[in-house]
Tab-separated table of C-alpha atoms in Angstrom:
chain	number	residue	atom	x	y	z
A	1	MET	CA	-40.430	-42.341	-82.881
A	2	PRO	CA	-37.650	-44.720	-81.738
A	3	THR	CA	-36.363	-44.515	-78.353
A	4	LEU	CA	-32.641	-44.626	-77.250
A	5	THR	CA	-31.346	-47.718	-75.641
A	6	ALA	CA	-28.489	-47.938	-73.258
A	7	ALA	CA	-26.490	-50.610	-75.041
A	8	PRO	CA	-26.934	-51.287	-78.575
A	9	HIS	CA	-25.882	-54.830	-78.695
A	10	PRO	CA	-26.933	-56.807	-75.744
A	11	ALA	CA	-25.192	-60.061	-74.641
A	12	PRO	CA	-27.423	-63.053	-74.829
A	13	ALA	CA	-29.723	-63.364	-72.143
A	14	PRO	CA	-29.623	-66.231	-69.678
A	15	ALA	CA	-32.445	-68.875	-69.612
A	16	ALA	CA	-35.604	-67.558	-68.217
A	17	PRO	CA	-36.345	-68.529	-64.574
A	18	PRO	CA	-39.742	-70.074	-63.744
A	19	ALA	CA	-42.696	-67.956	-63.716
A	20	ALA	CA	-43.191	-65.853	-60.589
A	21	PRO	CA	-46.600	-65.736	-59.127
A	22	ALA	CA	-48.908	-62.795	-60.202
A	23	PRO	CA	-48.201	-59.693	-57.743
A	24	PRO	CA	-51.153	-58.068	-56.056
A	25	ALA	CA	-53.048	-55.301	-57.517
A	26	GLY	CA	-51.144	-51.871	-57.639
A	27	HIS	CA	-47.811	-53.566	-57.272
A	28	ARG	CA	-44.811	-51.447	-58.471
A	29	ASN	CA	-41.458	-52.828	-59.574
A	30	THR	CA	-38.614	-51.577	-57.403
A	31	ASP	CA	-34.757	-51.824	-57.504
A	32	ARG	CA	-33.040	-53.254	-54.427
A	33	THR	CA	-32.893	-49.767	-52.918
A	34	GLY	CA	-36.695	-49.668	-52.816
A	35	ALA	CA	-37.093	-46.890	-55.419
A	36	PRO	CA	-39.389	-47.450	-58.344
A	37	ALA	CA	-37.663	-49.017	-61.236
A	38	ARG	CA	-37.662	-46.662	-64.171
A	39	PRO	CA	-36.667	-48.360	-67.596
A	40	GLY	CA	-35.273	-45.195	-69.003
A	41	LEU	CA	-32.950	-44.340	-66.237
A	42	GLY	CA	-32.280	-48.038	-65.043
A	43	ARG	CA	-31.144	-48.838	-68.398
A	44	LEU	CA	-28.930	-45.702	-68.913
A	45	GLY	CA	-25.644	-47.000	-70.175
A	46	PRO	CA	-22.111	-45.710	-70.254
A	47	ASN	CA	-22.354	-45.319	-73.866
A	48	TRP	CA	-24.296	-42.108	-73.475
A	49	TYR	CA	-20.954	-40.363	-72.789
A	50	ALA	CA	-20.304	-40.778	-76.608
A	51	VAL	CA	-22.657	-37.674	-76.860
A	52	VAL	CA	-20.147	-35.847	-74.781
A	53	MET	CA	-17.033	-36.985	-76.644
A	54	GLY	CA	-18.509	-36.483	-80.020
A	55	THR	CA	-19.464	-32.735	-78.998
A	56	ALA	CA	-16.252	-32.067	-77.404
A	57	ILE	CA	-14.087	-33.146	-80.366
A	58	VAL	CA	-16.209	-30.852	-82.509
A	59	ALA	CA	-14.945	-27.901	-80.282
A	60	THR	CA	-11.265	-29.253	-80.311
A	61	GLY	CA	-11.088	-29.833	-84.145
A	62	ALA	CA	-12.243	-26.334	-84.841
A	63	THR	CA	-9.217	-25.096	-83.056
A	64	ALA	CA	-6.909	-27.601	-84.633
A	65	VAL	CA	-7.794	-27.310	-88.388
A	66	PRO	CA	-5.118	-25.209	-90.070
A	67	VAL	CA	-7.360	-23.605	-92.610
A	68	GLY	CA	-10.947	-22.675	-92.315
A	69	PRO	CA	-13.360	-19.698	-92.371
A	70	PRO	CA	-13.238	-16.947	-89.716
A	71	GLY	CA	-15.217	-17.085	-86.574
A	72	ARG	CA	-14.042	-20.576	-85.659
A	73	THR	CA	-12.902	-19.404	-82.120
A	74	GLY	CA	-16.558	-18.303	-81.402
A	75	PHE	CA	-17.912	-21.351	-82.704
A	76	ALA	CA	-15.448	-23.620	-80.946
A	77	ALA	CA	-16.330	-21.937	-77.722
A	78	ALA	CA	-20.028	-22.452	-78.280
A	79	VAL	CA	-19.761	-26.085	-78.865
A	80	TRP	CA	-17.358	-26.386	-75.932
A	81	LEU	CA	-20.283	-24.944	-73.839
A	82	VAL	CA	-22.741	-27.664	-75.170
A	83	ALA	CA	-20.115	-30.395	-74.391
A	84	VAL	CA	-19.851	-29.185	-70.784
A	85	ALA	CA	-23.543	-29.099	-70.415
A	86	ALA	CA	-23.766	-32.600	-71.855
A	87	LEU	CA	-21.018	-33.880	-69.516
A	88	ALA	CA	-23.065	-32.330	-66.650
A	89	ALA	CA	-26.410	-33.857	-67.680
A	90	VAL	CA	-25.068	-37.255	-68.160
A	91	ALA	CA	-22.821	-37.406	-65.117
A	92	ALA	CA	-25.930	-36.277	-63.252
A	93	ALA	CA	-28.139	-38.949	-64.684
A	94	ARG	CA	-25.554	-41.613	-63.917
A	95	ALA	CA	-25.030	-40.427	-60.346
A	96	VAL	CA	-28.885	-40.787	-59.799
A	97	GLN	CA	-29.014	-44.277	-61.438
A	98	LEU	CA	-26.120	-45.255	-59.166
A	99	VAL	CA	-28.078	-44.212	-56.131
A	100	ARG	CA	-31.700	-45.530	-57.311
A	101	HIS	CA	-30.599	-48.374	-59.646
A	102	PRO	CA	-27.259	-49.876	-58.261
A	103	GLY	CA	-28.024	-53.280	-59.267
A	104	ALA	CA	-28.478	-52.147	-62.843
A	105	VAL	CA	-24.980	-50.492	-62.738
A	106	ARG	CA	-23.284	-53.263	-61.364
A	107	ALA	CA	-24.816	-55.736	-63.848
A	108	GLN	CA	-23.752	-53.382	-66.749
A	109	LEU	CA	-20.199	-53.933	-65.653
A	110	LEU	CA	-20.041	-57.599	-64.319
A	111	ASP	CA	-22.961	-59.411	-66.018
A	112	GLU	CA	-23.289	-57.456	-69.356
A	113	PRO	CA	-19.987	-57.844	-71.511
A	114	ALA	CA	-21.446	-56.001	-74.381
A	115	THR	CA	-22.029	-52.974	-72.136
A	116	ALA	CA	-19.167	-53.294	-70.031
A	117	VAL	CA	-16.891	-52.421	-72.986
A	118	PHE	CA	-18.551	-48.961	-72.940
A	119	GLN	CA	-16.898	-48.272	-69.480
A	120	GLY	CA	-14.267	-46.724	-71.863
A	121	CYS	CA	-16.411	-43.901	-72.913
A	122	PRO	CA	-16.664	-41.986	-69.204
A	123	PRO	CA	-12.991	-41.360	-69.097
A	124	MET	CA	-12.723	-40.454	-72.544
A	125	ALA	CA	-15.518	-37.975	-72.125
A	126	LEU	CA	-13.793	-36.301	-69.019
A	127	LEU	CA	-10.451	-36.172	-71.073
A	128	ALA	CA	-12.079	-34.599	-74.280
A	129	VAL	CA	-13.970	-31.974	-72.260
A	130	GLY	CA	-11.007	-31.149	-70.363
A	131	HIS	CA	-8.969	-30.605	-73.557
A	132	ALA	CA	-11.679	-28.668	-75.248
A	133	THR	CA	-11.823	-26.421	-72.104
A	134	LEU	CA	-8.032	-25.615	-72.530
A	135	VAL	CA	-8.097	-24.960	-76.365
A	136	ALA	CA	-11.762	-23.720	-76.999
A	137	GLY	CA	-12.844	-22.523	-73.529
A	138	ALA	CA	-9.685	-20.411	-72.636
A	139	PRO	CA	-11.180	-17.307	-74.457
A	140	VAL	CA	-14.441	-17.686	-72.169
A	141	LEU	CA	-12.699	-18.727	-68.746
A	142	GLY	CA	-9.219	-17.120	-69.134
A	143	THR	CA	-6.053	-19.156	-69.531
A	144	ARG	CA	-5.520	-19.862	-65.893
A	145	ALA	CA	-8.892	-21.071	-65.048
A	146	ALA	CA	-9.020	-23.264	-68.227
A	147	VAL	CA	-5.648	-24.856	-67.370
A	148	THR	CA	-7.045	-25.593	-63.783
A	149	ALA	CA	-10.170	-27.076	-65.030
A	150	ASP	CA	-8.236	-29.179	-67.692
A	151	LEU	CA	-5.774	-30.354	-65.022
A	152	VAL	CA	-8.623	-31.607	-62.740
A	153	LEU	CA	-10.454	-33.412	-65.534
A	154	TRP	CA	-7.292	-34.760	-66.917
A	155	CYS	CA	-6.293	-36.134	-63.579
A	156	ALA	CA	-9.706	-37.782	-62.897
A	157	GLY	CA	-9.982	-39.083	-66.517
A	158	ALA	CA	-6.408	-40.477	-67.000
A	159	LEU	CA	-6.845	-42.392	-63.440
A	160	TYR	CA	-10.291	-43.733	-64.869
A	161	ALA	CA	-8.790	-44.536	-68.240
A	162	VAL	CA	-5.933	-46.808	-66.627
A	163	ALA	CA	-8.662	-48.326	-64.214
A	164	VAL	CA	-10.894	-49.155	-67.353
A	165	ALA	CA	-7.983	-50.353	-69.570
A	166	ALA	CA	-6.914	-52.984	-66.964
A	167	GLY	CA	-10.161	-53.627	-65.443
A	168	VAL	CA	-12.404	-54.549	-68.416
A	169	PRO	CA	-9.856	-56.938	-69.824
A	170	TYR	CA	-9.564	-58.586	-66.316
A	171	LEU	CA	-13.175	-58.991	-66.475
A	172	MET	CA	-13.146	-60.455	-69.830
A	173	ILE	CA	-10.682	-63.014	-68.670
A	174	THR	CA	-12.213	-63.898	-65.433
A	175	ARG	CA	-15.854	-63.370	-65.573
A	176	HIS	CA	-17.266	-62.600	-69.004
A	177	ARG	CA	-17.661	-65.392	-71.624
A	178	ILE	CA	-18.016	-64.169	-75.127
A	179	PRO	CA	-17.226	-66.267	-78.250
A	180	ALA	CA	-14.417	-64.819	-80.267
A	181	ARG	CA	-16.774	-64.658	-83.334
A	182	GLU	CA	-18.930	-61.999	-81.439
A	183	ALA	CA	-15.842	-59.655	-81.041
A	184	ASN	CA	-16.627	-56.197	-82.505
A	185	PRO	CA	-15.154	-52.744	-82.630
A	186	THR	CA	-16.657	-51.744	-79.324
A	187	TRP	CA	-14.058	-53.915	-77.691
A	188	LEU	CA	-11.475	-51.185	-78.468
A	189	LEU	CA	-13.080	-48.713	-76.262
A	190	PRO	CA	-11.194	-49.530	-73.065
A	191	ALA	CA	-7.797	-49.705	-74.756
A	192	VAL	CA	-8.248	-46.461	-76.473
A	193	ALA	CA	-8.822	-44.422	-73.353
A	194	PRO	CA	-5.192	-44.245	-72.351
A	195	LEU	CA	-4.317	-42.948	-75.758
A	196	VAL	CA	-6.798	-40.109	-75.149
A	197	ALA	CA	-4.963	-39.369	-72.048
A	198	ALA	CA	-1.673	-39.256	-73.480
A	199	SER	CA	-2.966	-36.745	-76.210
A	200	ALA	CA	-4.741	-34.527	-73.812
A	201	GLY	CA	-1.888	-34.454	-71.186
A	202	SER	CA	0.646	-33.359	-73.865
A	203	ALA	CA	-1.211	-30.113	-74.341
A	204	LEU	CA	-1.018	-29.517	-70.771
A	205	VAL	CA	2.702	-29.907	-70.372
A	206	PRO	CA	3.786	-26.267	-71.352
A	207	HIS	CA	1.276	-24.883	-68.902
A	208	LEU	CA	2.823	-26.804	-65.787
A	209	PRO	CA	5.440	-25.424	-63.605
A	210	GLU	CA	9.094	-26.432	-64.864
A	211	PRO	CA	9.638	-29.376	-62.467
A	212	TRP	CA	6.446	-31.105	-63.323
A	213	ARG	CA	6.697	-30.807	-67.039
A	214	PRO	CA	8.949	-33.974	-67.485
A	215	VAL	CA	6.741	-35.908	-65.190
A	216	LEU	CA	3.584	-35.248	-67.325
A	217	LEU	CA	5.607	-35.850	-70.566
A	218	TYR	CA	6.884	-39.267	-69.444
A	219	THR	CA	3.479	-40.166	-68.031
A	220	GLY	CA	1.965	-39.299	-71.308
A	221	CYS	CA	4.521	-41.640	-73.193
A	222	GLY	CA	3.638	-44.345	-70.841
A	223	LEU	CA	-0.128	-43.866	-71.492
A	224	PHE	CA	0.590	-43.943	-75.173
A	225	GLY	CA	2.306	-47.261	-74.981
A	226	ALA	CA	-0.336	-48.645	-72.696
A	227	GLY	CA	-3.074	-47.687	-75.207
A	228	LEU	CA	-1.177	-48.560	-78.323
A	229	PHE	CA	-0.197	-52.152	-77.348
A	230	GLY	CA	-3.680	-52.682	-75.813
A	231	VAL	CA	-5.200	-51.786	-79.006
A	232	ALA	CA	-2.605	-54.034	-80.938
A	233	LEU	CA	-3.739	-56.939	-78.620
A	234	VAL	CA	-7.319	-56.456	-79.100
A	235	LEU	CA	-7.533	-55.389	-82.975
A	236	PRO	CA	-6.837	-58.782	-84.488
A	237	VAL	CA	-9.396	-60.354	-82.385
A	238	VAL	CA	-12.006	-57.736	-83.449
A	239	PHE	CA	-10.987	-58.216	-87.177
A	240	ALA	CA	-11.435	-61.960	-86.736
A	241	GLY	CA	-14.835	-61.463	-85.290
A	242	LEU	CA	-15.994	-59.211	-88.050
A	243	VAL	CA	-14.714	-61.790	-90.632
A	244	HIS	CA	-16.137	-64.939	-89.017
A	245	GLY	CA	-19.135	-63.524	-87.243
A	246	ARG	CA	-22.117	-61.415	-88.375
A	247	LEU	CA	-22.112	-57.896	-87.190
A	248	ALA	CA	-25.586	-56.814	-86.076
A	249	PRO	CA	-27.092	-54.057	-88.245
A	250	VAL	CA	-27.537	-51.584	-85.295
A	251	LEU	CA	-23.830	-52.045	-84.726
A	252	THR	CA	-22.617	-51.321	-88.108
A	253	PRO	CA	-21.599	-47.507	-87.080
A	254	SER	CA	-19.148	-49.093	-84.707
A	255	LEU	CA	-16.815	-49.958	-87.671
A	256	PHE	CA	-15.783	-46.342	-87.372
A	257	LEU	CA	-14.393	-47.125	-83.898
A	258	VAL	CA	-11.460	-48.652	-85.510
A	259	LEU	CA	-10.517	-45.137	-86.655
A	260	GLY	CA	-10.336	-43.896	-83.072
A	261	PRO	CA	-7.118	-45.452	-81.884
A	262	LEU	CA	-5.456	-44.659	-85.368
A	263	GLY	CA	-6.271	-41.021	-85.233
A	264	GLN	CA	-5.737	-40.652	-81.514
A	265	SER	CA	-2.322	-42.252	-81.527
A	266	THR	CA	-1.338	-39.920	-84.436
A	267	THR	CA	-2.511	-37.116	-82.427
A	268	ALA	CA	-0.787	-38.154	-79.203
A	269	ALA	CA	2.515	-38.791	-81.076
A	270	GLY	CA	2.450	-35.309	-82.396
A	271	GLY	CA	1.425	-33.799	-79.111
A	272	LEU	CA	3.953	-35.462	-77.293
A	273	ALA	CA	6.749	-34.385	-79.536
A	274	ASP	CA	5.589	-30.723	-79.231
A	275	ALA	CA	5.622	-31.172	-75.390
A	276	ALA	CA	9.093	-32.513	-75.410
A	277	ARG	CA	10.234	-29.079	-76.558
A	278	THR	CA	9.583	-27.597	-73.150
A	279	ALA	CA	9.996	-30.751	-71.085
A	280	ALA	CA	12.945	-32.539	-72.527
A	281	PRO	CA	14.484	-30.489	-75.567
A	282	ALA	CA	17.050	-33.335	-76.360
A	283	LEU	CA	14.166	-35.448	-77.363
A	284	ALA	CA	12.189	-32.834	-79.566
A	285	GLY	CA	13.904	-33.310	-82.649
A	286	PRO	CA	13.796	-37.277	-82.783
A	287	GLY	CA	10.508	-37.068	-81.242
A	288	ARG	CA	8.938	-34.968	-84.060
A	289	ALA	CA	10.490	-36.962	-86.802
A	290	LEU	CA	9.220	-40.117	-85.328
A	291	SER	CA	5.675	-38.673	-84.906
A	292	VAL	CA	5.707	-37.720	-88.657
A	293	LEU	CA	6.891	-41.169	-89.726
A	294	TYR	CA	4.419	-43.019	-87.460
A	295	GLY	CA	1.590	-40.485	-88.149
A	296	VAL	CA	1.750	-40.737	-92.042
A	297	ALA	CA	1.768	-44.552	-91.977
A	298	VAL	CA	-1.156	-44.888	-89.461
A	299	LEU	CA	-3.283	-42.236	-91.187
A	300	GLY	CA	-2.673	-43.926	-94.416
A	301	PHE	CA	-4.212	-47.165	-92.853
A	302	ALA	CA	-6.961	-44.980	-91.279
A	303	LEU	CA	-8.099	-43.625	-94.687
A	304	LEU	CA	-8.015	-47.111	-96.108
A	305	TRP	CA	-10.262	-48.340	-93.313
A	306	LEU	CA	-12.588	-45.405	-93.830
A	307	VAL	CA	-13.652	-46.638	-97.355
A	308	PRO	CA	-15.037	-50.129	-96.133
A	309	ALA	CA	-16.476	-48.405	-93.003
A	310	VAL	CA	-18.430	-45.916	-95.121
A	311	ALA	CA	-19.382	-48.428	-97.628
A	312	ALA	CA	-20.844	-50.916	-94.937
A	313	ASN	CA	-22.846	-48.170	-93.286
A	314	VAL	CA	-24.243	-46.931	-96.496
A	315	ARG	CA	-25.353	-50.505	-97.355
A	316	ALA	CA	-26.746	-50.758	-93.802
A	317	LEU	CA	-28.731	-47.572	-94.153
A	318	ARG	CA	-30.383	-48.756	-97.567
A	319	SER	CA	-31.261	-51.919	-95.736
A	320	GLY	CA	-33.101	-49.987	-92.957
A	321	MET	CA	-30.516	-49.570	-90.241
A	322	PRO	CA	-32.329	-48.005	-87.234
A	323	PHE	CA	-30.986	-45.014	-85.336
A	324	ALA	CA	-29.368	-45.912	-82.021
A	325	MET	CA	-26.602	-44.411	-79.883
A	326	THR	CA	-23.978	-46.328	-82.042
A	327	TRP	CA	-24.520	-43.447	-84.676
A	328	TRP	CA	-22.386	-41.255	-82.171
A	329	ALA	CA	-19.448	-43.595	-83.442
A	330	PHE	CA	-19.483	-41.533	-86.634
A	331	THR	CA	-18.186	-38.484	-84.500
A	332	PHE	CA	-15.279	-39.009	-82.092
A	333	PRO	CA	-13.111	-41.186	-84.269
A	334	VAL	CA	-13.347	-38.976	-87.334
A	335	GLY	CA	-12.449	-36.164	-84.781
A	336	THR	CA	-9.301	-37.966	-83.946
A	337	LEU	CA	-8.440	-37.994	-87.673
A	338	VAL	CA	-8.904	-34.356	-87.934
A	339	THR	CA	-6.545	-33.663	-85.118
A	340	GLY	CA	-4.015	-36.122	-86.278
A	341	ALA	CA	-3.810	-34.687	-89.710
A	342	ALA	CA	-3.526	-31.421	-88.243
A	343	ALA	CA	-0.586	-32.376	-86.306
A	344	LEU	CA	1.203	-33.860	-89.519
A	345	ALA	CA	0.246	-30.479	-91.253
A	346	ARG	CA	1.932	-28.585	-88.368
A	347	HIS	CA	5.035	-30.786	-88.329
A	348	THR	CA	5.718	-31.046	-92.102
A	349	GLY	CA	4.471	-27.888	-93.417
A	350	PHE	CA	2.673	-29.881	-96.211
A	351	GLY	CA	-0.526	-28.327	-97.323
A	352	GLY	CA	-1.811	-31.881	-98.292
A	353	PHE	CA	-2.346	-32.605	-94.633
A	354	ALA	CA	-3.974	-29.244	-93.871
A	355	GLY	CA	-6.483	-29.798	-96.698
A	356	LEU	CA	-7.096	-33.220	-95.519
A	357	SER	CA	-7.863	-32.089	-91.934
A	358	ALA	CA	-10.349	-29.584	-93.313
A	359	ALA	CA	-12.096	-32.121	-95.334
A	360	LEU	CA	-12.412	-34.375	-92.473
A	361	TYR	CA	-13.545	-31.733	-90.238
A	362	ALA	CA	-16.305	-31.218	-92.788
A	363	LEU	CA	-17.293	-34.788	-92.533
A	364	LEU	CA	-17.178	-34.671	-88.673
A	365	LEU	CA	-19.621	-31.454	-88.690
A	366	ALA	CA	-22.105	-33.433	-90.943
A	367	ALA	CA	-21.860	-36.553	-88.736
A	368	TRP	CA	-22.401	-34.779	-85.495
A	369	ALA	CA	-25.213	-32.631	-86.999
A	370	VAL	CA	-27.041	-35.927	-87.814
A	371	ALA	CA	-26.270	-37.672	-84.561
A	372	ALA	CA	-27.323	-34.810	-82.505
A	373	VAL	CA	-30.629	-34.155	-84.305
A	374	ARG	CA	-31.512	-37.673	-84.222
A	375	THR	CA	-30.818	-38.060	-80.551
A	376	ALA	CA	-32.625	-34.878	-79.658
A	377	ALA	CA	-35.743	-36.196	-81.662
A	378	ALA	CA	-35.825	-39.560	-79.991
A	379	LEU	CA	-35.082	-38.223	-76.429
A	380	PRO	CA	-38.629	-37.160	-75.491
A	381	ALA	CA	-39.878	-40.550	-76.415
A	382	THR	CA	-37.115	-42.197	-74.188
A	383	LEU	CA	-38.023	-40.047	-71.354
A	384	ARG	CA	-41.663	-40.763	-71.514
A	385	ALA	CA	-40.847	-44.389	-71.666
A	386	GLY	CA	-38.766	-44.154	-68.539
A	387	ALA	CA	-41.519	-42.239	-66.813
A	388	ALA	CA	-44.388	-44.302	-67.760
A	389	PRO	CA	-45.742	-46.825	-64.992
A	390	ARG	CA	-45.182	-50.358	-65.706
A	391	PRO	CA	-48.271	-52.607	-66.016
A	392	ALA	CA	-49.184	-54.295	-62.678
A	393	ALA	CA	-49.306	-57.682	-64.426
A	394	ALA	CA	-45.824	-57.593	-65.161
A	395	GLY	CA	-44.879	-58.877	-61.634
A	396	ALA	CA	-41.301	-59.930	-62.289
A	397	PRO	CA	-38.496	-57.594	-61.056
A	398	GLU	CA	-37.249	-55.294	-63.858
A	399	PRO	CA	-34.462	-56.957	-65.723
A	400	VAL	CA	-31.115	-55.088	-65.592
A	401	ARG	CA	-30.108	-56.427	-68.998
A	402	ASN	CA	-30.611	-53.786	-71.630
A	403	PRO	CA	-33.125	-54.490	-74.497
C-alpha cells in the first residue's frame, strides 16, 4: 500500500556530502532538538491542509448550490464537522512537528522551493473552515457562535494569507532558484490565498456592527486585487513551464489548481457585490453588474481549462499515475467553481448557472470521495513508516528534504 508523502514534487537535491563514519551500535537519528527523528512526522508538509480545504468546500458547496435534494443542511453540517476535525488534527500534527523537528519545518520553507509554495494551504484551510462554520455550522452552533468562530478564523487566515502571498515570492526572488521550465500550477497557491480571504470575508460583512461593515468590505476588495494581480503575474510563467517543461506524473492533478483562482475570484466578486448592499449601498448595483460580467467571462475560461485538465489526468491514470496528496487538487478548485456558478445564478436568475453549479457539485462529491478513501487507505502505512525505527547503519542525519 502506498504511503503519503509530504511534498509530491521535491526540488532537486544538492550534491551528496562525503560519507559519514558508521555510527556506534544502537545509534538513533535525532533532530536538532534531540528528539528521535520520525520520517512520517518529520516530513509532514503544509500540503496536508489541502485535506481540510477540500472537505470544507464540500460543506460550503452544499449550502451554495441553488438546486438539489432535501437534507442538504444536515449533510453540510456533518461534513463541516469532519473539516473541523481534520483541521484540528493537521494543526496539532504540525505543532508537534514544529517542536520536535524545527529543522524540517524551516527547510520546507527556506530550502525546498517545491514545498514552500504549499504554504498557501494553511491560511486557505483556516478561511475555508471559518466560512463553512458560518454557512454550514450555524444550525449546530447558533448564528452568534458561528459568526464569532468565523471572525476569529478569518482574521488569522487573512493575516496568514497576506504573509504567505508576500513572503513566498520574496523567497523565490532572493533565495530559491528554480528554472522557469519547472514552473507548475502549485506556484499559484500563495497568490490564491488572498482571494479566498476576500470571498470568505464578504460573507461576514452583514453580520458585523454597522461601523465595521465598510472596513471589511474595502479590505475584501483590497485582498481581491492582491490575489487577482498576483495570479495574473504567476499564471503566464506557469503556462510557459507546462509548455516548455515536463510535468511529473504525480503532479498531473495540479492542473486543476488553475481552476482555483478562476472560481474563487468569481465567488469573491459576487460576494463583495452582495456585501455592498449593507456596507456601501451606492456601489451595490454597479458591483453586481461588474461581478456578473467578470464572472461569466472567467467561468467560461475555467470550463475551457477543465477539458485539458481532465484529459491529461485520464491519460496519466491510464499510464499508472500513483496516488499522492496531489489528488486533493481535484476538490477545492472544483468547489470554487460550484460557489462561483451559484453566485452567478443568484445574481442573474438564469437556470443554466444553477444547473451548472449542481453538476459541478456532483463532480466535487465524486472527487472528494475518491481522495478521502485513498487517503484513509494509505494513512496507516504512512503512520507505521513514521513510527518504525530506522536501521542503525543509516548513520547520516535524517534528511529534511521530502522524498
